[in-house]
Short mmCIF file of C-alpha atoms and ligand atoms in Angstrom, two decimals:
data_model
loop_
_atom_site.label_atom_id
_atom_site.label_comp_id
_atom_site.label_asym_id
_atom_site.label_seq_id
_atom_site.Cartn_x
_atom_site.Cartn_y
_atom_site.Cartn_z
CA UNK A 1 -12.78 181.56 62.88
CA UNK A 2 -13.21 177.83 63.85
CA UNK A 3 -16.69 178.13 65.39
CA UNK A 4 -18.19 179.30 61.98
CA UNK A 5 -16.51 175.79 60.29
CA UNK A 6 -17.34 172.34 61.15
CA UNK A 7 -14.86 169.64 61.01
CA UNK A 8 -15.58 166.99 58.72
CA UNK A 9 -14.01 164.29 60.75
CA UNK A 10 -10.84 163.59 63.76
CA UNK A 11 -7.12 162.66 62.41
CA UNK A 12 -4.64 161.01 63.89
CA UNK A 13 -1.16 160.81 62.94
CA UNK A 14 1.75 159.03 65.28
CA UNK A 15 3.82 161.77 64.31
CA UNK A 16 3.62 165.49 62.55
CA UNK A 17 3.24 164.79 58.71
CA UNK A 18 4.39 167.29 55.59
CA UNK A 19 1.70 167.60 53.54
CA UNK A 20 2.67 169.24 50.03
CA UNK A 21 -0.15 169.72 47.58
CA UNK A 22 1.03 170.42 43.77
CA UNK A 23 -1.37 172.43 41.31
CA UNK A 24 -1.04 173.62 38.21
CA UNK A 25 -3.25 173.48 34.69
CA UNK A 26 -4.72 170.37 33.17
CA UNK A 27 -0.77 168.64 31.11
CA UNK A 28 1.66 170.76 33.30
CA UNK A 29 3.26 167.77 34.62
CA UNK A 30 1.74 167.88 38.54
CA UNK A 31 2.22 163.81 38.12
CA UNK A 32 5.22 163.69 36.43
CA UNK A 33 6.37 166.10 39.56
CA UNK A 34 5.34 164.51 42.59
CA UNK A 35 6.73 161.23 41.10
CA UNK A 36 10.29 162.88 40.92
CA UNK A 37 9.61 164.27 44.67
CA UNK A 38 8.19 161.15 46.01
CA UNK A 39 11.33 159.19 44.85
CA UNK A 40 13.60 161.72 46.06
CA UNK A 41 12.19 161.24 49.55
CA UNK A 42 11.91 157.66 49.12
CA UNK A 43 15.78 157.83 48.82
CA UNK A 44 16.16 160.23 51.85
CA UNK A 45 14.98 157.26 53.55
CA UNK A 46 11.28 158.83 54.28
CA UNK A 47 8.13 156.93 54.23
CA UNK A 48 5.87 158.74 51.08
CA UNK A 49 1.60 158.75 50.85
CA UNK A 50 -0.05 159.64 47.84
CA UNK A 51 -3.53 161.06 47.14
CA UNK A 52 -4.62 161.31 43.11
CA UNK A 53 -7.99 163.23 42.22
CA UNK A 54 -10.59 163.43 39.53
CA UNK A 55 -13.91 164.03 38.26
CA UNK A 56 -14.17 160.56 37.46
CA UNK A 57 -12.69 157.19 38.45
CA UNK A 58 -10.37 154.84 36.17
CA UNK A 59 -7.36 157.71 36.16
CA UNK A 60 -4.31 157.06 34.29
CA UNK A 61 -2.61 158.96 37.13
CA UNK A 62 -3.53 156.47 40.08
CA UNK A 63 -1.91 153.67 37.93
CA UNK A 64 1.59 155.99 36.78
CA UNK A 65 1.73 156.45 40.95
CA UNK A 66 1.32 153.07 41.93
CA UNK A 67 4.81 152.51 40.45
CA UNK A 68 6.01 154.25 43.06
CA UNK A 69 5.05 151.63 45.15
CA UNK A 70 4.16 153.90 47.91
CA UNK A 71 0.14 153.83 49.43
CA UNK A 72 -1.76 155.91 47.54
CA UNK A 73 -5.58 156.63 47.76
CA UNK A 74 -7.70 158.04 45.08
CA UNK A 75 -10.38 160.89 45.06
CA UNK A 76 -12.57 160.78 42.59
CA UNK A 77 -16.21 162.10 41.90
CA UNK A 78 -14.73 165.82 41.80
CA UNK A 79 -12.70 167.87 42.94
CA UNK A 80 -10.81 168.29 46.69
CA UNK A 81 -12.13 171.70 46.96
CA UNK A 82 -15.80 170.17 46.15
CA UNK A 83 -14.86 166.82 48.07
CA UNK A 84 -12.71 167.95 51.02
CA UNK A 85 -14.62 165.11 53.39
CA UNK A 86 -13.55 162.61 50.83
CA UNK A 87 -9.84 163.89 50.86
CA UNK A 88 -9.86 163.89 54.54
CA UNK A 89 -10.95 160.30 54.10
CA UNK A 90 -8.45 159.49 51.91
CA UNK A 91 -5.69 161.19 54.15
CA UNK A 92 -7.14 159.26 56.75
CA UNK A 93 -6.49 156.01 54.43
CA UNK A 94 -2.78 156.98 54.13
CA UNK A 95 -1.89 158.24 57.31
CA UNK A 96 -2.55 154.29 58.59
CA UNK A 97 0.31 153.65 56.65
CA UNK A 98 2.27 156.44 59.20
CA UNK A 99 3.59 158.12 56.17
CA UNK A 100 6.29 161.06 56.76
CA UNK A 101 5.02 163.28 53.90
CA UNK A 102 1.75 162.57 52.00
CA UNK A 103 1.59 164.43 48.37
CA UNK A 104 -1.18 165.57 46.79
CA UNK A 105 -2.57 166.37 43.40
CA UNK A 106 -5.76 168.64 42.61
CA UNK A 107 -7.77 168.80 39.45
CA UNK A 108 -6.15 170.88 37.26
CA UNK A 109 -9.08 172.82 36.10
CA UNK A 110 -9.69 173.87 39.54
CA UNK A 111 -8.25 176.79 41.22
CA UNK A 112 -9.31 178.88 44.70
CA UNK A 113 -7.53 175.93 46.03
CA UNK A 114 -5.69 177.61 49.02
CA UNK A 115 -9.21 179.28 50.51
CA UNK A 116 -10.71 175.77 50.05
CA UNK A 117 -7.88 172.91 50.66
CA UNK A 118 -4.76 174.50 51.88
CA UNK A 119 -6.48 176.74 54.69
CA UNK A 120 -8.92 174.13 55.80
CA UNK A 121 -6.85 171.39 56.16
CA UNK A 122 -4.33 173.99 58.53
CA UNK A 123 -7.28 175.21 60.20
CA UNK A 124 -8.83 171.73 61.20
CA UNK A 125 -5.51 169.19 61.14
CA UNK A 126 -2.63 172.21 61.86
CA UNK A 127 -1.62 169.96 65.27
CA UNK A 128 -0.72 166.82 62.69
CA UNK A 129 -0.02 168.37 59.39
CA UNK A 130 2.74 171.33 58.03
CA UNK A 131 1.68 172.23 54.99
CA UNK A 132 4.23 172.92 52.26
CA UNK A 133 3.82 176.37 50.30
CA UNK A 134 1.13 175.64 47.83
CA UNK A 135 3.29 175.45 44.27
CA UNK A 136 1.72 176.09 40.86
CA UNK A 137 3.11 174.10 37.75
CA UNK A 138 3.08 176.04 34.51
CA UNK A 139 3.84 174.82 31.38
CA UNK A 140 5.82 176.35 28.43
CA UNK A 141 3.42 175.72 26.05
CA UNK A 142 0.23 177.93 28.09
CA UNK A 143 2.89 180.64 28.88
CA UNK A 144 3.21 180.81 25.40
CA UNK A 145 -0.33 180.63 24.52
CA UNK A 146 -2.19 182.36 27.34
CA UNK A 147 0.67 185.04 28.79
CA UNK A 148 2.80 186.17 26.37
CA UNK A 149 -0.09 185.61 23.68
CA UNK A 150 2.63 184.83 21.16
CA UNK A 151 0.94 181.42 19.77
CA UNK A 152 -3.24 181.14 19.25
CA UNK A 153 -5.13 179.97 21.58
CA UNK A 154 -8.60 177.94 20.77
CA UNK A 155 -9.86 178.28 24.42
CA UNK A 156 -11.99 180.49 25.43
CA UNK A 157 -10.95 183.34 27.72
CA UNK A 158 -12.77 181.80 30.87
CA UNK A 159 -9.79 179.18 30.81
CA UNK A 160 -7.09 181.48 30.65
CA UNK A 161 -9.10 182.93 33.58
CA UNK A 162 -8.92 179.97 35.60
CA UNK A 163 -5.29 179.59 34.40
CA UNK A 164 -4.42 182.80 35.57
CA UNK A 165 -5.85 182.07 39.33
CA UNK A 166 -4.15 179.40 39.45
CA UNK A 167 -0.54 181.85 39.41
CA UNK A 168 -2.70 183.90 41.08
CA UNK A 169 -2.95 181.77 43.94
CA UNK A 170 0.51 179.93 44.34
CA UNK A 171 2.97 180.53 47.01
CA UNK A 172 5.58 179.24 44.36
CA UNK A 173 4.80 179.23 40.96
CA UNK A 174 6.99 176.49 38.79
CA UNK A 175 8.30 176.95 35.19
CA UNK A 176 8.21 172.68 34.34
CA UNK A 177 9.64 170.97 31.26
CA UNK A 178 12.41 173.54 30.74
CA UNK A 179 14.25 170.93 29.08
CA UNK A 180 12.36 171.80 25.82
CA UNK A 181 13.27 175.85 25.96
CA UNK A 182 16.83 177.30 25.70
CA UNK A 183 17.95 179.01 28.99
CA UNK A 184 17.19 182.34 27.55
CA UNK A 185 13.76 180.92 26.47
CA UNK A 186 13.13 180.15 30.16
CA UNK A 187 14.12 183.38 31.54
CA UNK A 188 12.13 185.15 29.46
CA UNK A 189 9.09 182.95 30.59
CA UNK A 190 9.79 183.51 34.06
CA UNK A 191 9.81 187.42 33.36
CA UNK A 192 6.49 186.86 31.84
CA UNK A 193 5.32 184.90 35.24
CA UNK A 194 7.08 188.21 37.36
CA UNK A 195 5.60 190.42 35.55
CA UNK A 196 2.11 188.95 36.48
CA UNK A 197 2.74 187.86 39.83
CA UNK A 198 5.81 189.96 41.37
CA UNK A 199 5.87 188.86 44.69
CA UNK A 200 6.69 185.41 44.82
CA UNK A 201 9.60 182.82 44.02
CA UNK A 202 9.36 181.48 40.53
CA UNK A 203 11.57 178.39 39.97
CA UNK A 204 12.52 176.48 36.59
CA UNK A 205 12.25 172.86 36.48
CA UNK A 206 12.23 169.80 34.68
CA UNK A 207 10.61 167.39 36.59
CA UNK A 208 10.72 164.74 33.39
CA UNK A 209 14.68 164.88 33.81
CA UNK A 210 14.48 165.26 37.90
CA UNK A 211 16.36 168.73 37.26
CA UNK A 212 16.07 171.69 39.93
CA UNK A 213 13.63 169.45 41.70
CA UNK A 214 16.21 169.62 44.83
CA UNK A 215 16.42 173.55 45.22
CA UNK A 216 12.07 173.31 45.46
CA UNK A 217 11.83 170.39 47.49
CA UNK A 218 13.98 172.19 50.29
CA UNK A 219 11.29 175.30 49.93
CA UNK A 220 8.49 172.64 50.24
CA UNK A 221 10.21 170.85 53.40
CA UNK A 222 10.54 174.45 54.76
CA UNK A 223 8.45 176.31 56.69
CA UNK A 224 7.63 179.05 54.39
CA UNK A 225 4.03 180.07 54.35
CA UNK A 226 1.44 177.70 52.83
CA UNK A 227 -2.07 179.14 51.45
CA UNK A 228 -1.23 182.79 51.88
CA UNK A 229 -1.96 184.18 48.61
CA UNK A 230 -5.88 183.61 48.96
CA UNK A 231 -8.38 184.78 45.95
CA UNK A 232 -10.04 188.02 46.72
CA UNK A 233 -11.80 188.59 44.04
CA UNK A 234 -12.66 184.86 42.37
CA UNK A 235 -15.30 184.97 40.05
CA UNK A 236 -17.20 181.34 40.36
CA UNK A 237 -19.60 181.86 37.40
CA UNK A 238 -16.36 182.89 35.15
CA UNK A 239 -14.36 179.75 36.68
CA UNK A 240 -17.43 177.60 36.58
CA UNK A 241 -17.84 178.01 32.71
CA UNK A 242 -14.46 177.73 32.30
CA UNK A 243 -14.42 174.22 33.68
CA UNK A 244 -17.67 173.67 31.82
CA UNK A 245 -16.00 173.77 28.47
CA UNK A 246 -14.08 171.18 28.88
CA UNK A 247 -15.42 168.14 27.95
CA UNK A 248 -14.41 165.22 30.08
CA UNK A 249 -13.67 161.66 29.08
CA UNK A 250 -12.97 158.30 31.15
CA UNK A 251 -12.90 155.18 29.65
CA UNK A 252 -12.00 151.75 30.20
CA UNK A 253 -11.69 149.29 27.22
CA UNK A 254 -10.36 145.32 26.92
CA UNK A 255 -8.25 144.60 24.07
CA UNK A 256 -7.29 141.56 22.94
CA UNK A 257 -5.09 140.63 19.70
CA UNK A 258 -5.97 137.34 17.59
CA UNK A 259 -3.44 136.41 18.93
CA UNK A 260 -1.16 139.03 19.57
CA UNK A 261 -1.29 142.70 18.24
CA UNK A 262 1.26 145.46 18.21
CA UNK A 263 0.31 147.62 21.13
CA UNK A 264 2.74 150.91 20.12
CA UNK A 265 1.09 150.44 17.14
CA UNK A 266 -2.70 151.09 18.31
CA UNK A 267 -1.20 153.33 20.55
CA UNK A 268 0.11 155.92 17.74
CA UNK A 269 -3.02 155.24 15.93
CA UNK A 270 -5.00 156.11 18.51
CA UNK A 271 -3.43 159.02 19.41
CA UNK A 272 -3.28 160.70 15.38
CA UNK A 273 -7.13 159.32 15.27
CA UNK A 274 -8.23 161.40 18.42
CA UNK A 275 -5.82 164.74 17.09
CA UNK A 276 -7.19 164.63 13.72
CA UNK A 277 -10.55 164.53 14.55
CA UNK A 278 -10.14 167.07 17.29
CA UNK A 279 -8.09 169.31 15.16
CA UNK A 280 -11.06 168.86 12.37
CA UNK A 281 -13.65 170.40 14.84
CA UNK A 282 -11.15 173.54 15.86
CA UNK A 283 -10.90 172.36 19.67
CA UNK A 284 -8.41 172.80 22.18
CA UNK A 285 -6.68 170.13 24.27
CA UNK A 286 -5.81 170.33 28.02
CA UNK A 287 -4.88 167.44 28.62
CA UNK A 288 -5.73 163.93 26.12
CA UNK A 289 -3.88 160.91 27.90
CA UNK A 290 -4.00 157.67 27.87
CA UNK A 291 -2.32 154.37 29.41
CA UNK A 292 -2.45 150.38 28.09
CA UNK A 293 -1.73 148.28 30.41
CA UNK A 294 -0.22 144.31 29.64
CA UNK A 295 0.94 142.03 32.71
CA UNK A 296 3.38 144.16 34.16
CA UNK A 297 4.23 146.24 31.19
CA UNK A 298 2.66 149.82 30.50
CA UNK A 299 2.57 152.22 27.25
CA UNK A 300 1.50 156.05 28.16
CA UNK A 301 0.13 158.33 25.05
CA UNK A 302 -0.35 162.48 26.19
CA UNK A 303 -1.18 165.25 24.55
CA UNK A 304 -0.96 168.56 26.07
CA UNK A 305 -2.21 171.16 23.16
CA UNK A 306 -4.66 169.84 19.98
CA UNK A 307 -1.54 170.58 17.45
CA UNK A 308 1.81 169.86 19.71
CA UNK A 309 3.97 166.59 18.94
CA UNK A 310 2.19 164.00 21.06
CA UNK A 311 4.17 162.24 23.73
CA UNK A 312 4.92 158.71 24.65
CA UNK A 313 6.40 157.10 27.82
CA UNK A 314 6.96 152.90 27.64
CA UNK A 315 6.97 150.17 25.39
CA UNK A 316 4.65 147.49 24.83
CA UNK A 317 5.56 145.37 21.55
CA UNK A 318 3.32 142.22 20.99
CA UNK A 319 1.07 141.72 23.41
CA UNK A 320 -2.04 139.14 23.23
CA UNK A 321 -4.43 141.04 25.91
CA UNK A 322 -4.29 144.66 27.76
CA UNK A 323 -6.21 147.53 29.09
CA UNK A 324 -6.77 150.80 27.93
CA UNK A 325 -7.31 153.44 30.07
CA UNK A 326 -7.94 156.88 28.01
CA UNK A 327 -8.31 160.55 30.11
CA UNK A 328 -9.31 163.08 27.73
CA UNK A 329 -9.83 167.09 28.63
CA UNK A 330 -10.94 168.74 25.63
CA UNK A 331 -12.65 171.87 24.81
CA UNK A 332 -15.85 169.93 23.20
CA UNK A 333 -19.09 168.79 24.39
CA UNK A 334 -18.93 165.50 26.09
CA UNK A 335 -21.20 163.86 23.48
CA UNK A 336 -18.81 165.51 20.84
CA UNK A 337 -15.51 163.65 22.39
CA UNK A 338 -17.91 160.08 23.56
CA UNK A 339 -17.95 159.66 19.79
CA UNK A 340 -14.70 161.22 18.74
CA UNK A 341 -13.19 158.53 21.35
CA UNK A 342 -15.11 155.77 20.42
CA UNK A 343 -14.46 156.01 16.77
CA UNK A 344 -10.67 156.28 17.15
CA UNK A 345 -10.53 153.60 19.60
CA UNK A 346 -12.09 151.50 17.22
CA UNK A 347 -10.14 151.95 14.23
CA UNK A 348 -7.01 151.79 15.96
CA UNK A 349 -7.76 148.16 17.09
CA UNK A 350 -8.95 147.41 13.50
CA UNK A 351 -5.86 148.67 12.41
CA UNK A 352 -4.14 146.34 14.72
CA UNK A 353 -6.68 143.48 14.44
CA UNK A 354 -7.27 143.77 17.93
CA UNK A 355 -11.46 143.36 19.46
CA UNK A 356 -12.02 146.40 21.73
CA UNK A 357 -14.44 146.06 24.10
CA UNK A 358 -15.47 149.13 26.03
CA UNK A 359 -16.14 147.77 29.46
CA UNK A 360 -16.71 151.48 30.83
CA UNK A 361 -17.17 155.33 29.67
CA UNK A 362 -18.00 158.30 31.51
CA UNK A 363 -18.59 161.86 29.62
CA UNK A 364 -19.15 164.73 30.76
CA UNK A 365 -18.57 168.39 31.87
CA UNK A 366 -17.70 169.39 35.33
CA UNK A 367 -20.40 170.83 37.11
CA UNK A 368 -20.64 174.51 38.95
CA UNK A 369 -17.72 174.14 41.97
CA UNK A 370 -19.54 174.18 45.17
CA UNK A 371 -16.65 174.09 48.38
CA UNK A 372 -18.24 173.07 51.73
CA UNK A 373 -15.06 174.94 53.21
CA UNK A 374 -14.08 178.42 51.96
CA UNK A 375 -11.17 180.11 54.64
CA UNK A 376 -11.03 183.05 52.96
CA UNK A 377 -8.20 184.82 55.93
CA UNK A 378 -5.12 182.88 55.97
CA UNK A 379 -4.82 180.25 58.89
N1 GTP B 1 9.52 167.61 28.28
C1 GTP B 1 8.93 167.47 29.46
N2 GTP B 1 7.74 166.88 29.54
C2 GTP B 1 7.19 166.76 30.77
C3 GTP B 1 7.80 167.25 31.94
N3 GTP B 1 6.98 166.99 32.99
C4 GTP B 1 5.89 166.36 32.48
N4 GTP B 1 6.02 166.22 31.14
C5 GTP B 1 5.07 165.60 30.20
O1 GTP B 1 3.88 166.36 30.21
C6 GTP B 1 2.75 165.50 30.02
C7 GTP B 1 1.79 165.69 31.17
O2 GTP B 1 2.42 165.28 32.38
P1 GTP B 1 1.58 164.88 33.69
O3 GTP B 1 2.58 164.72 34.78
O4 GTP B 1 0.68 163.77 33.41
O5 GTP B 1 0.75 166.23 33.88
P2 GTP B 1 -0.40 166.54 34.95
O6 GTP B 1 -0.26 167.97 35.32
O7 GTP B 1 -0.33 165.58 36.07
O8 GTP B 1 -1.70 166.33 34.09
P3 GTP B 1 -3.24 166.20 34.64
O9 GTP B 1 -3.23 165.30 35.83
O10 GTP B 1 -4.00 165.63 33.51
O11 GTP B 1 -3.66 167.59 34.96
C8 GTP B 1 3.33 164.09 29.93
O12 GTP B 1 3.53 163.78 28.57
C9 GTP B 1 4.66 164.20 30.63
O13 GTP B 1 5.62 163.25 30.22
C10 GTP B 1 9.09 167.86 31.81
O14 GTP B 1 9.73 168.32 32.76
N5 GTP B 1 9.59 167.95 30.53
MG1 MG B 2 -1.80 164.32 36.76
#
């Protein structure tokens, strides 16, 4: 199988590496999960790497992780299926740092990751890396919405297409945030998950409150096979206008209070500006979040679904400068969200009596997945 693959470029490690790559929808909480892991491991007394990804630079994510205070190296410009020279790149950038386990987080509109990532990276760098079972996050909210089919959806079915590969897919598929469902609640949403995909361990976490994060992290330090539920039968026009529908939308923007202005305040404004007017045009959210930034200080706004309770991690208070950096995934044309974000970012420093200044913004939709790499026969 090797001679029909090139590889992109020679690794070195000074010692084997675990490698454990975390998937899972656009909100699941793939961040929120490697940062419980990563500290975890950090307390075992290993050494802990860190690769983010995106479409697009300026990610909320890169700056949640380097809180950790562990190396971490960003890809962005698309996906690591789409990119894999650029992740081996950035693995290269970590493994400098001689990590003991590097962690990884894909796109979460992205799926066929185990033919494209998993498998290639065993195939080329098996002699340095052990790659940890591939897990799948899932969230309450899309089992809901896109499996049991008991709440409406607004996205089209070429996203629950894409969110179904994903399960598809995973060597372990994880039920996150169970602190918001009753026990019973959460077995019958892992019955849901068995009843689509039978064969494979489905575990209930909360990786917000660090709970059942042990019981996976021993599968994931484990040996058990990585990348061996590969797509057959992926359909790349339905998964490439799934992605396409969702408008996407970077942004950096300078605020600055005359002299001070109450950043919780602009950030719930901001956040009911950019639901109401999302709500008003019938879209769907994947994933809206956002992050302001003050000295050392942070405030975090997310949204995971257009009419949920939105979500908010920090505190800010008074603060006389900061940055804003705002992620949205939304069902809407990028043009459509460029002005729906502009707008609310506006009034929400007028409300504050704050001057925005919008030093960068990238829109737009995710273009047609090309991998150089596809192993389609596990390694
Ligand atoms: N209640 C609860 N919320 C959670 C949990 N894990 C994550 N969240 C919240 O879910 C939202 C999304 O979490 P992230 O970790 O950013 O999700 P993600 O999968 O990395 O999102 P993308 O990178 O945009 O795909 C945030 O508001 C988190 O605080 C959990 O176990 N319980
Ligand atoms: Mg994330």
């Amino acid at each position: 199988m090797t001679a029909q693959f090139q590889k992109p470029k020679e690794l070195r490690a000074q010692k084997p590496v675990r490698v454990i790559f975390t998937g899972g929808f656009l909100g699941a909480g793939k961040t929120t999960a490697l940062g419980a892991i990563a500290r975890r491991l950090l307390k075992q007394g290993l050494t802990v790497g860190l690769v983010t990804n995106d479409q697009a630079a300026n990610l909320v994510d890169t700056a949640i992780v380097n809180e950790l205070g562990v190396p971490v190296a960003e890809v962005a410009g698309g996906c690591f299926c789409c990119r894999f020279s650029d992740l081996v790149d950035a693995t290269d950038q970590i493994l400098a740092k001689n990590p003991d386990v590097l962690l990884g987080e894909p796109v979460g509109s992205c799926t066929d990751l185990a033919a494209t990532v998993v498998n290639p990276l065993k195939l080329f760098y098996g002699d340095i890396f052990r790659i940890a079972p591939f897990s799948v996050l899932v969230d309450p909210i899309r089992v809901r919405e896109l499996v049991l089919k008991e709440t409406p959806t607004r996205f089209p079915e070429e996203v629950a297409y894409i969110f179904r590969k994903q399960i598809e897919e995973a060597d372990i598929v994880v039920l996150n945030k169970i602190d918001t469902l009753s026990p019973q609640e959460a077995d019958r949403m892992v019955e849901a998950l068995k009843g689509l995909q039978p064969n494979k361990p489905i575990l209930k976490v909360s990786a917000l409150r660090d709970e059942g994060i042990e019981n996976w992290l021993q599968m994931l330090m484990s040996d058990a096979p990585a990348g061996s539920h590969i797509l057959r039968d992926i359909n790349y026009e339905t998964y490439a206008k799934g992605e396409a529908v969702l408008g996407w939308l970077n942004a950096t923007v300078r605020l600055v209070g005359s002299p001070e202005f109450d950043a919780g305040k602009f950030a719930e404004t901001l956040m009911s500006e950019l639901q109401a007017s999302i709500n008003a045009q019938n879209a769907e959210v994947a994933h809206l979040k956002f992050l302001i930034s003050s000295g050392t200080k942070m405030l975090r706004g997310h949204l995971t679904k257009a009419d949920a309770e939105p979500n908010f991690v920090g505190e800010l208070g008074e603060i006389g400068e900061g940055t804003l950096v705002l992620n949205a995934r939304v069902a809407l044309s990028p043009e459509a969200l460029s002005s729906i974000a502009t707008q609310a970012v506006l009034k929400a420093a007028k409300t504050v009596n704050a001057e925005a200044e919008i030093l960068s913004l990238q829109s737009f939709s995710p273009s047609y997945p090309k991998p150089p790499y596809r192993v389609s026969e596990p390694v």
